[in-house]
Coordinates of C-alpha atoms in Angstrom, one line a residue:
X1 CA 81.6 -92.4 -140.3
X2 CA 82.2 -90.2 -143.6
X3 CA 79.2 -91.8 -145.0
X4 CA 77.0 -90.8 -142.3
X5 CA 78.7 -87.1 -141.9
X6 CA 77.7 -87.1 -145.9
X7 CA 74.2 -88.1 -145.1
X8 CA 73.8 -85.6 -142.1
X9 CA 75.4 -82.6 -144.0
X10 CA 72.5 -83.3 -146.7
X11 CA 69.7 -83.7 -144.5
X12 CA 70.5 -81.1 -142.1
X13 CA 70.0 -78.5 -145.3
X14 CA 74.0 -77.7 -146.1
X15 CA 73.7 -78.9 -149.1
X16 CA 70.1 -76.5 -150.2
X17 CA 66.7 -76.3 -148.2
X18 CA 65.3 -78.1 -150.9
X19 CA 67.3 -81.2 -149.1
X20 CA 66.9 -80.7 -145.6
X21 CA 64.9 -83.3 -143.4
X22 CA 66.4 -82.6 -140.1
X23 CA 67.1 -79.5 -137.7
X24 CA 70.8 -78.8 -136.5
X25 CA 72.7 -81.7 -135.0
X26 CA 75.8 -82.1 -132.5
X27 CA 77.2 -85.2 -132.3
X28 CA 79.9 -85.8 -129.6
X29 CA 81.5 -89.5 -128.7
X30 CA 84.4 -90.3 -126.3
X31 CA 85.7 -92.4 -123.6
X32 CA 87.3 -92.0 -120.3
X33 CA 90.2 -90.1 -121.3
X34 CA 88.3 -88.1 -123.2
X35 CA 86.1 -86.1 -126.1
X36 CA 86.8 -88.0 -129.6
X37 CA 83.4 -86.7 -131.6
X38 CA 82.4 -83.4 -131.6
X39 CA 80.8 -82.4 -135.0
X40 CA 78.0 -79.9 -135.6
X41 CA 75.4 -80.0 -138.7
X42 CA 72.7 -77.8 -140.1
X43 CA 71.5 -74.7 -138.9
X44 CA 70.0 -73.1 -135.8
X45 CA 66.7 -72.1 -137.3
X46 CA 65.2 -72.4 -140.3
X47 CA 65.4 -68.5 -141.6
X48 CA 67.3 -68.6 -144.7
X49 CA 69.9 -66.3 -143.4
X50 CA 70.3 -68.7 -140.1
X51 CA 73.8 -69.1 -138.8
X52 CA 74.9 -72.8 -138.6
X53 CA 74.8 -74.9 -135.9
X54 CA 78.1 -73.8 -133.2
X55 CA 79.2 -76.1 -130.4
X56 CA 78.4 -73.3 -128.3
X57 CA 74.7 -73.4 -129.0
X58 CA 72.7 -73.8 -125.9
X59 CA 69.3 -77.5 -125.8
X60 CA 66.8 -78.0 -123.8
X61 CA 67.9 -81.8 -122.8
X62 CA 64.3 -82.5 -121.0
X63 CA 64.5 -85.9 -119.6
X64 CA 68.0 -86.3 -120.1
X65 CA 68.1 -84.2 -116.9
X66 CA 66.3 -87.7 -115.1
X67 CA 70.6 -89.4 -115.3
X68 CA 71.8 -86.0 -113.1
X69 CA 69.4 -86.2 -111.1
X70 CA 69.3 -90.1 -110.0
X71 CA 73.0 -89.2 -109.2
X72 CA 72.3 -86.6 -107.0
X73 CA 70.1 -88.9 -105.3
X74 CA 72.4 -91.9 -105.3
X75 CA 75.0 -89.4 -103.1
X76 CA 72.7 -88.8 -100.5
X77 CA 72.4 -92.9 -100.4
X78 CA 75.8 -93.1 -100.1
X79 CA 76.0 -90.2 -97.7
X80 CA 73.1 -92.9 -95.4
X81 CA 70.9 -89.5 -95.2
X82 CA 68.2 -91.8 -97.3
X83 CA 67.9 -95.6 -97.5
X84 CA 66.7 -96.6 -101.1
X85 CA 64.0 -98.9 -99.9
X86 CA 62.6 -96.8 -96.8
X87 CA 59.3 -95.2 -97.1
X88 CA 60.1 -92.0 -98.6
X89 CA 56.9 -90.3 -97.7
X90 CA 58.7 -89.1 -94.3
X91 CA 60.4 -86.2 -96.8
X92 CA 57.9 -86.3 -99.7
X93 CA 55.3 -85.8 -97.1
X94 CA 52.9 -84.7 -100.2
X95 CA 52.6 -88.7 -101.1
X96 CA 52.0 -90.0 -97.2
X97 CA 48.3 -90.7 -98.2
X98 CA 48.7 -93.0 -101.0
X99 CA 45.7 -93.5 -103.2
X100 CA 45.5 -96.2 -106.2
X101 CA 42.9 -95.5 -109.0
X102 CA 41.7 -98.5 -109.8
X103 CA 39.2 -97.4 -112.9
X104 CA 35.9 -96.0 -113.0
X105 CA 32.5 -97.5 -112.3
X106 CA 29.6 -97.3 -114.7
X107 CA 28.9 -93.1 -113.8
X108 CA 32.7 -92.6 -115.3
X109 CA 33.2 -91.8 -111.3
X110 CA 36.6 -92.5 -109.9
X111 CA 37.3 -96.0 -107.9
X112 CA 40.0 -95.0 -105.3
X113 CA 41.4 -97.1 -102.7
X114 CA 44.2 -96.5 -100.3
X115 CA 47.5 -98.0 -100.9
X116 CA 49.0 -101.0 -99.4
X117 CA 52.7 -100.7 -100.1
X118 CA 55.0 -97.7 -98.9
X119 CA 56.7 -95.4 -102.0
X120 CA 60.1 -95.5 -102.1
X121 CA 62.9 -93.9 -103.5
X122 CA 63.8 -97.2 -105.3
X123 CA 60.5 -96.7 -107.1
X124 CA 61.1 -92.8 -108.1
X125 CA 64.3 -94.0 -109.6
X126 CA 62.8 -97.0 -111.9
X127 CA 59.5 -95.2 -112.7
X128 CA 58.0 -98.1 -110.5
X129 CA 56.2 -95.7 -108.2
X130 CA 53.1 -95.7 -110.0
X131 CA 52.4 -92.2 -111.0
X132 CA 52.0 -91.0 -114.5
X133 CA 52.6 -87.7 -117.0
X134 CA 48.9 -86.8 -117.3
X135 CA 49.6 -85.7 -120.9
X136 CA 50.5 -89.8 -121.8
X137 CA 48.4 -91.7 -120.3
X138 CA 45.0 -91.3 -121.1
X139 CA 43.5 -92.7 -117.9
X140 CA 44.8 -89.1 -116.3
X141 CA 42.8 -86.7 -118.3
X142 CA 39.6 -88.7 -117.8
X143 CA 40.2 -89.0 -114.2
X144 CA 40.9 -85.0 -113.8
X145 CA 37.7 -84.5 -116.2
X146 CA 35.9 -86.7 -113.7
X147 CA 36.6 -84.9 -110.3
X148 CA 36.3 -81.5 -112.3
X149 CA 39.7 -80.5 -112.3
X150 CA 42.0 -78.3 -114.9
X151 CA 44.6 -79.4 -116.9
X152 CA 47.7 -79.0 -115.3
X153 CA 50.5 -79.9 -117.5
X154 CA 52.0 -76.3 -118.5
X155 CA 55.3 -74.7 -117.1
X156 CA 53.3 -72.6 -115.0
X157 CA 52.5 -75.0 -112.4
X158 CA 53.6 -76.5 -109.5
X159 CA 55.4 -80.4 -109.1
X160 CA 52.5 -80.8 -106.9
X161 CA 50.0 -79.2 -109.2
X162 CA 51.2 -81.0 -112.1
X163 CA 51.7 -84.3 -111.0
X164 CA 49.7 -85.0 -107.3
X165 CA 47.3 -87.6 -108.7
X166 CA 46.3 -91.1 -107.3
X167 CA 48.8 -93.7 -108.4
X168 CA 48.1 -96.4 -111.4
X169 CA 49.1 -99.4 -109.2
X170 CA 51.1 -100.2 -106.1
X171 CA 54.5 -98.9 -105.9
X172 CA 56.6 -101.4 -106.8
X173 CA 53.9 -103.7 -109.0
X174 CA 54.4 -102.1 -112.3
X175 CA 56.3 -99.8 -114.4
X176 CA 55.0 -96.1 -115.9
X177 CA 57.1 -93.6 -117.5
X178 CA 56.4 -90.9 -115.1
X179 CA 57.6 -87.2 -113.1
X180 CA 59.0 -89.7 -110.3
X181 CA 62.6 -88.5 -110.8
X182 CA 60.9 -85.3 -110.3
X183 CA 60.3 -86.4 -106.9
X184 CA 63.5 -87.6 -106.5
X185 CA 65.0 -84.3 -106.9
X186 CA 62.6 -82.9 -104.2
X187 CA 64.2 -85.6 -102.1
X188 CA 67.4 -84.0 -102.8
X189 CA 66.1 -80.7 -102.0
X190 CA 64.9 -81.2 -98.8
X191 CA 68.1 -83.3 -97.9
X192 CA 70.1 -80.5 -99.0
X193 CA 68.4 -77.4 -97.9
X194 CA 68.9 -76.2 -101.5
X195 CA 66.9 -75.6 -104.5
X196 CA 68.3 -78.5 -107.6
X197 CA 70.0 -75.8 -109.3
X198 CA 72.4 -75.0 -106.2
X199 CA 72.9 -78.3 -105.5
X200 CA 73.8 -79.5 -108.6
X201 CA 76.1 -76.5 -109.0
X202 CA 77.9 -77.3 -105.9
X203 CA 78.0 -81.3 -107.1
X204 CA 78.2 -81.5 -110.6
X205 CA 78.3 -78.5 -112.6
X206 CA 80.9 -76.8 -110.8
X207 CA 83.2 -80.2 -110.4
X208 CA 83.4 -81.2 -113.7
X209 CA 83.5 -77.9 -115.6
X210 CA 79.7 -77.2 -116.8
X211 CA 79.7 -73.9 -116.8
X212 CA 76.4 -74.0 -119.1
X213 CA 74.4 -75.7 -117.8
X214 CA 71.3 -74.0 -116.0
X215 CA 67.7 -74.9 -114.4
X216 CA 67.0 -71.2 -114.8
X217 CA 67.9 -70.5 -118.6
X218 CA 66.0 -66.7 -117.9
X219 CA 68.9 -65.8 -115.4
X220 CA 71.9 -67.0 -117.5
X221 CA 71.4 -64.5 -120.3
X222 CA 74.5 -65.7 -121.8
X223 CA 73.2 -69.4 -122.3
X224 CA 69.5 -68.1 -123.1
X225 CA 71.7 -66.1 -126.4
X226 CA 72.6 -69.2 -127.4
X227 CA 69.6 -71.0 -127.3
X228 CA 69.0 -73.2 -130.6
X229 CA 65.7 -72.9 -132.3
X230 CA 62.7 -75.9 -132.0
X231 CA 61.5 -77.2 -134.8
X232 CA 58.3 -79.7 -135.2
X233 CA 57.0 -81.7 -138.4
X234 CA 53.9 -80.2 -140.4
X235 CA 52.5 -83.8 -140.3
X236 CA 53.1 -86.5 -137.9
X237 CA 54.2 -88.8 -140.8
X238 CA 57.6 -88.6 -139.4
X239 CA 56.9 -91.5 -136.8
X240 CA 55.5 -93.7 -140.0
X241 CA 58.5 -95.8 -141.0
X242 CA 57.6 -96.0 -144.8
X243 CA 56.7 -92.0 -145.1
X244 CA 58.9 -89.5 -146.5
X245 CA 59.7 -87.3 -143.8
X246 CA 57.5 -84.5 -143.5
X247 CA 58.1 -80.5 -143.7
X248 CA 60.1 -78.8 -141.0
X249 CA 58.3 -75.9 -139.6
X250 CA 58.3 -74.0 -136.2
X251 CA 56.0 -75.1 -133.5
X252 CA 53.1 -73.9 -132.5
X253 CA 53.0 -71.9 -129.4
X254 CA 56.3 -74.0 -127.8
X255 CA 59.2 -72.0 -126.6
X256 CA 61.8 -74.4 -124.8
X257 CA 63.7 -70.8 -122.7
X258 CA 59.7 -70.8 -120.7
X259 CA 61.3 -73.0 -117.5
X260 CA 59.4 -74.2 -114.9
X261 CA 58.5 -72.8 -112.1
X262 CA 60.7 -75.2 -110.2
X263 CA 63.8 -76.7 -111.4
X264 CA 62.5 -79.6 -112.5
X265 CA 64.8 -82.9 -111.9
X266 CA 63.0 -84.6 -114.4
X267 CA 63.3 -82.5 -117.3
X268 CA 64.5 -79.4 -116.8
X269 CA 67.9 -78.2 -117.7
X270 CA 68.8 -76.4 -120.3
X271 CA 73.1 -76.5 -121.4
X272 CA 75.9 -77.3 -124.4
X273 CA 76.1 -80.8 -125.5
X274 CA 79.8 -80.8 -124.9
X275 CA 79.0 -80.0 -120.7
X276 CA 76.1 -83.0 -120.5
X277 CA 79.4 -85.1 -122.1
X278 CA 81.4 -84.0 -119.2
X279 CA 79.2 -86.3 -116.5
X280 CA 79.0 -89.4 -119.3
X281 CA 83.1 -89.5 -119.1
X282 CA 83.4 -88.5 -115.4
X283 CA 81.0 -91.8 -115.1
X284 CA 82.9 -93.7 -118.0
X285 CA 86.2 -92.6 -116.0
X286 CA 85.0 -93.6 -112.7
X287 CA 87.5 -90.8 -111.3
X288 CA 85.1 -90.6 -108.2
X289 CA 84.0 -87.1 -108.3
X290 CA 80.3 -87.7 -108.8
X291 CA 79.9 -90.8 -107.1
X292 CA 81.5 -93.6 -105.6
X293 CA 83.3 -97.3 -107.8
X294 CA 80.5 -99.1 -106.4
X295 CA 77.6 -96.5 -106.8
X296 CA 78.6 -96.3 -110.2
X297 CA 78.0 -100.0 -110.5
X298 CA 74.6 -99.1 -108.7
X299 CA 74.0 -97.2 -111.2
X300 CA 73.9 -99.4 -114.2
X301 CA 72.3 -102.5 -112.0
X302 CA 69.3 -104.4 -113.5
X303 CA 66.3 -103.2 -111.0
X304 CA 63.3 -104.9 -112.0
X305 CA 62.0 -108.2 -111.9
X306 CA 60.0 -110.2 -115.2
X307 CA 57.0 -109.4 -113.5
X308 CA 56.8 -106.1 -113.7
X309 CA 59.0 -105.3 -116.4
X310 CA 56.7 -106.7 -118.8
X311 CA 54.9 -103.4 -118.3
X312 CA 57.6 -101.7 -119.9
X313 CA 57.3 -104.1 -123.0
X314 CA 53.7 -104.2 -123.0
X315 CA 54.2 -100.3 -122.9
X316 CA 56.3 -100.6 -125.9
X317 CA 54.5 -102.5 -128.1
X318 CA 51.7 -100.6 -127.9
X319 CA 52.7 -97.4 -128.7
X320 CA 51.1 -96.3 -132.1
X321 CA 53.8 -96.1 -134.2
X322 CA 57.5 -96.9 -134.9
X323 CA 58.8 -93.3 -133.7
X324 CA 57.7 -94.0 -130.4
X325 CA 58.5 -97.4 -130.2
X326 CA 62.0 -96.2 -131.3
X327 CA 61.9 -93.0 -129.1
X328 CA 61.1 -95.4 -125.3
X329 CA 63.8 -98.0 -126.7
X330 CA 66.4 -95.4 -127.5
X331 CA 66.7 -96.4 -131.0
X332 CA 66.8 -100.2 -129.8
X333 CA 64.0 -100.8 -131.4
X334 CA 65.2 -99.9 -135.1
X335 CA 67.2 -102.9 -136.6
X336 CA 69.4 -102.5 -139.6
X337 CA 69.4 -104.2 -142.3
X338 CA 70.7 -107.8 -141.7
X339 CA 70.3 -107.6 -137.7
X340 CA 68.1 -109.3 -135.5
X341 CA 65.2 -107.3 -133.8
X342 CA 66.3 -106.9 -130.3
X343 CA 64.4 -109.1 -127.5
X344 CA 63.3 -106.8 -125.5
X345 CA 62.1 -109.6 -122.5
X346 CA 65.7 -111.0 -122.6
X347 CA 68.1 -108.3 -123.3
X348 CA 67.1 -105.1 -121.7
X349 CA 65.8 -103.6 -117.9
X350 CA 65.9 -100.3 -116.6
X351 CA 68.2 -99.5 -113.9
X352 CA 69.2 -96.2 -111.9
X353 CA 70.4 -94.5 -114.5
X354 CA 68.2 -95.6 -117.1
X355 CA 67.5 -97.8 -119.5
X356 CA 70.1 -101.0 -119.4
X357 CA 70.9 -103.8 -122.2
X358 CA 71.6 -107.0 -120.5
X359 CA 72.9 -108.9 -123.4
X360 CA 75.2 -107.3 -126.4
X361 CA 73.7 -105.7 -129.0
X362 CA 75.7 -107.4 -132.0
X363 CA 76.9 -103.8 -134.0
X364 CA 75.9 -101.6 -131.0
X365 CA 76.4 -101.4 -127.1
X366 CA 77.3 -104.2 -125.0
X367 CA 76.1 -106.2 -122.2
X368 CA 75.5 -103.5 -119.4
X369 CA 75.1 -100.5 -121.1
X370 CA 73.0 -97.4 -120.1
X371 CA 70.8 -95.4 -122.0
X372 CA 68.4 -92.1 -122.3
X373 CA 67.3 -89.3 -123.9
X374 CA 64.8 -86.4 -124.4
X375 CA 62.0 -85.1 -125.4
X376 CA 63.2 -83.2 -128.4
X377 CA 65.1 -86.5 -129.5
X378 CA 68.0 -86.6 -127.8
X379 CA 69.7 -89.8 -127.0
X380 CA 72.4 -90.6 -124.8
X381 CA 74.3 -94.0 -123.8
X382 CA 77.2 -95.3 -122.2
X383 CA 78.8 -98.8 -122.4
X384 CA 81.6 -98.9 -119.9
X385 CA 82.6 -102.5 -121.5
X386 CA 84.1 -101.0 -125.3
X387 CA 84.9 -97.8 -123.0
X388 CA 82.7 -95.6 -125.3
X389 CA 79.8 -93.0 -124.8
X390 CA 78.1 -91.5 -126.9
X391 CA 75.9 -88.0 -127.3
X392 CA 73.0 -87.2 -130.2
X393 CA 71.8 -83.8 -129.7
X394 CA 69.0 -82.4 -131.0
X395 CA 66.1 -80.2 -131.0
X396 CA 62.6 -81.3 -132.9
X397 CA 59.4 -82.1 -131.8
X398 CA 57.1 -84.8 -130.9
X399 CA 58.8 -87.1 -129.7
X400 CA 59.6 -90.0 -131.6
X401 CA 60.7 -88.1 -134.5
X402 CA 61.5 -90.9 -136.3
X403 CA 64.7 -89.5 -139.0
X404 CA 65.6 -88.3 -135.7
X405 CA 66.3 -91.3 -134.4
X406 CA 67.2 -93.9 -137.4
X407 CA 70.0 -91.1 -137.7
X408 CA 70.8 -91.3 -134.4
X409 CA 71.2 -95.3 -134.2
X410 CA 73.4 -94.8 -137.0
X411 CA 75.7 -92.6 -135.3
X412 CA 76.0 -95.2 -132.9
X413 CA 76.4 -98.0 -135.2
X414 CA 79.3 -95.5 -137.1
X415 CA 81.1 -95.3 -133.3
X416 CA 81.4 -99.1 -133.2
X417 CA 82.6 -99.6 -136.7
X418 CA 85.4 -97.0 -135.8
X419 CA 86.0 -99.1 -132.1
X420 CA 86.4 -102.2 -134.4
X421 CA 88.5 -101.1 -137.2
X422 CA 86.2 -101.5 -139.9

């Protein structure tokens, strides 16, 4: 671990900005009795009178938020208000009409057809319900150029404006990255009475201590002040593995305080590392205050079948470059020197929670282990067999920021060396 500390209080610009090749960093580790890690790097923005990185400092965890809310969903399971394999459509009533899009005929016109399978909340939780984030997949953008219609991705929109698009497939037949946990938390909603933000207050925050943690970062002034800076690469030649990492600058036009106009259960909290860390040990612990022994178990299940995870893989491989590749696998995908490249038919699936190795990863996390992260590249796991989790926080932009995440893996890889002694 001191050699990685060393590495981090270089790249992160302590040592000179003539050095630096990373934003700010928290890194927090533990188990179930407990907090074990919580270090800080770098500096909150890159003005050369910036103060450093706190542990108070306020990230925008994006899809991190998905694990929080595919336990607020698995309560209302073991409430029986919702049965994981029923047609969900009777409270998403927006989805009753399921349309697939199966490609376009010589014109570039749309081929629709209705669906043949019902959506279920299984498939919002394992991104097997066939929608899609219009801004990655392709196959969106041409269909809304197609029919005429805007481009919807920005803050200012509605779930159902952003995402209310025929499906890629039938639920249940393949696997997209997708707003589905989105959905999910609109289940939760409408089972609840309550916007996500007051329902998770009542069920998680407020339980295990996250006192910031927020949907609605413009009415908590006092986590808004502590909001980190973003920063982005000049050049994308941070996702090329043999390229020195490019230039730090500010991004363009992206400010991570704009929230959405709903409180967005697949993406949308904003908090302190050290709160998030709070629901990995309550889950490490299985102390029973977020869900029950054999939810928890639920939680970290295998879900999906050879035949359709292969679309994950296939997914995976294609991706154009290593820092995505490593960004979907949660660093899975980057080997160290001496290791075997991880085999991604045989030793991982996604489950509830997220994504889950089903073989140990010699060096890294064991057989049943959970893991997920966020857009900024943030990554999260938890491996309930060595009794560890683990928490790399960030904030930098695209996705699949490649230093990001070799750093990142090495954390992990320094948390296991400690476990075993070495």
């Amino acid at each position: 671990m001191d050699t990685l500390r060393a590495d981090l209080r270089r790249a992160s610009g302590e040592e000179g900005p003539e050095h630096q090749t990373l934003p700010g960093i928290v890194l927090l580790s533990g188990n179930g009795d407990g907090l074990k890690v919580h270090e800080t790097f770098g500096f909150q923005t890159l003005d050369p009178d910036s103060p450093p990185v706190s542990k108070d400092n306020t990230f925008w965890i994006a899809s991190c938020t998905k694990l929080l809310t595919a336990i607020s969903a698995l309560q209302y399971v073991e409430r029986g208000s919702v049965d994981l394999d029923e047609d969900i459509t009777r409270i998403i009533h927006e989805w009753k009409d399921l349309e697939v899009l199966e490609g376009f005929d010589d014109d570039g016109k749309p081929i629709v057809r209705k669906a043949k399978t019902k959506l279920t909340l299984r498939h919002l939780l394992t991104h097997t319900s066939g929608m899609c984030y219009q801004y990655m997949n392709p196959i969106m953008p041409k269909y809304q150029r197609a029919m005429g219609l805007p481009n919807t991705s920005g803050n200012e929109f509605t779930l159902a404006e952003r995402t209310h698009y025929p499906l890629l497939f039938e639920p249940g037949t393949g696997w997209e990255y997708s707003p589905s946990l989105d959905w999910a938390g609109v289940v939760v909603e409408r089972l609840s009475s309550q916007r996500l933000q007051e329902y998770m207050s009542e069920h998680i925050f407020r339980p295990l201590g996250m006192n910031s943690t927020t949907f609605r970062i413009k009415d908590r002034k006092d986590i808004q002040d502590k909001l980190i800076g973003i920063l982005a690469r000049e050049t994308p030649a941070n996702q090329d593995v043999k390229a020195k990492p490019a230039k730090l600058v500010p991004p363009t036009a992206f400010r991570t305080d704009n929230s959405f106009v709903y409180d967005a259960g697949g993406g949308g909290i904003h908090l302190v590392p050290s709160d998030y860390v709070k629901v990995l040990q309550s889950i490490m612990k299985n102390d029973g205050i977020l869900l029950k022994p054999e939810t928890v178990d639920l939680l970290f299940a295998p879900q999906l079948s050879p035949s359709v995870w292969r679309f994950y893989i296939d997914a995976l491989k294609n991706k154009p470059n290593e820092g995505l590749r490593a960004g979907f696998s949660t660093g899975l995908w980057l080997e160290a020197e001496g290791e075997e490249k991880v085999d991604f038919g045989t030793s991982v699936n996604w489950a509830f929670g997220g994504l889950v190795v089903t073989k140990n990863i010699p060096g890294r996390r064991k057989k049943g282990s959970l893991s997920w992260g966020g857009l900024p590249n943030l990554v999260w796991w938890m491996d309930r067999t060595s009794n560890v989790y683990g928490l790399y926080a960030t904030q930098i932009l695209p996705f699949g920021d490649l230093p990001s995440l070799e750093m990142s893996s090495r954390f992990e890889r320094a948390v296991y060396k400690e476990l075993d002694g070495k």
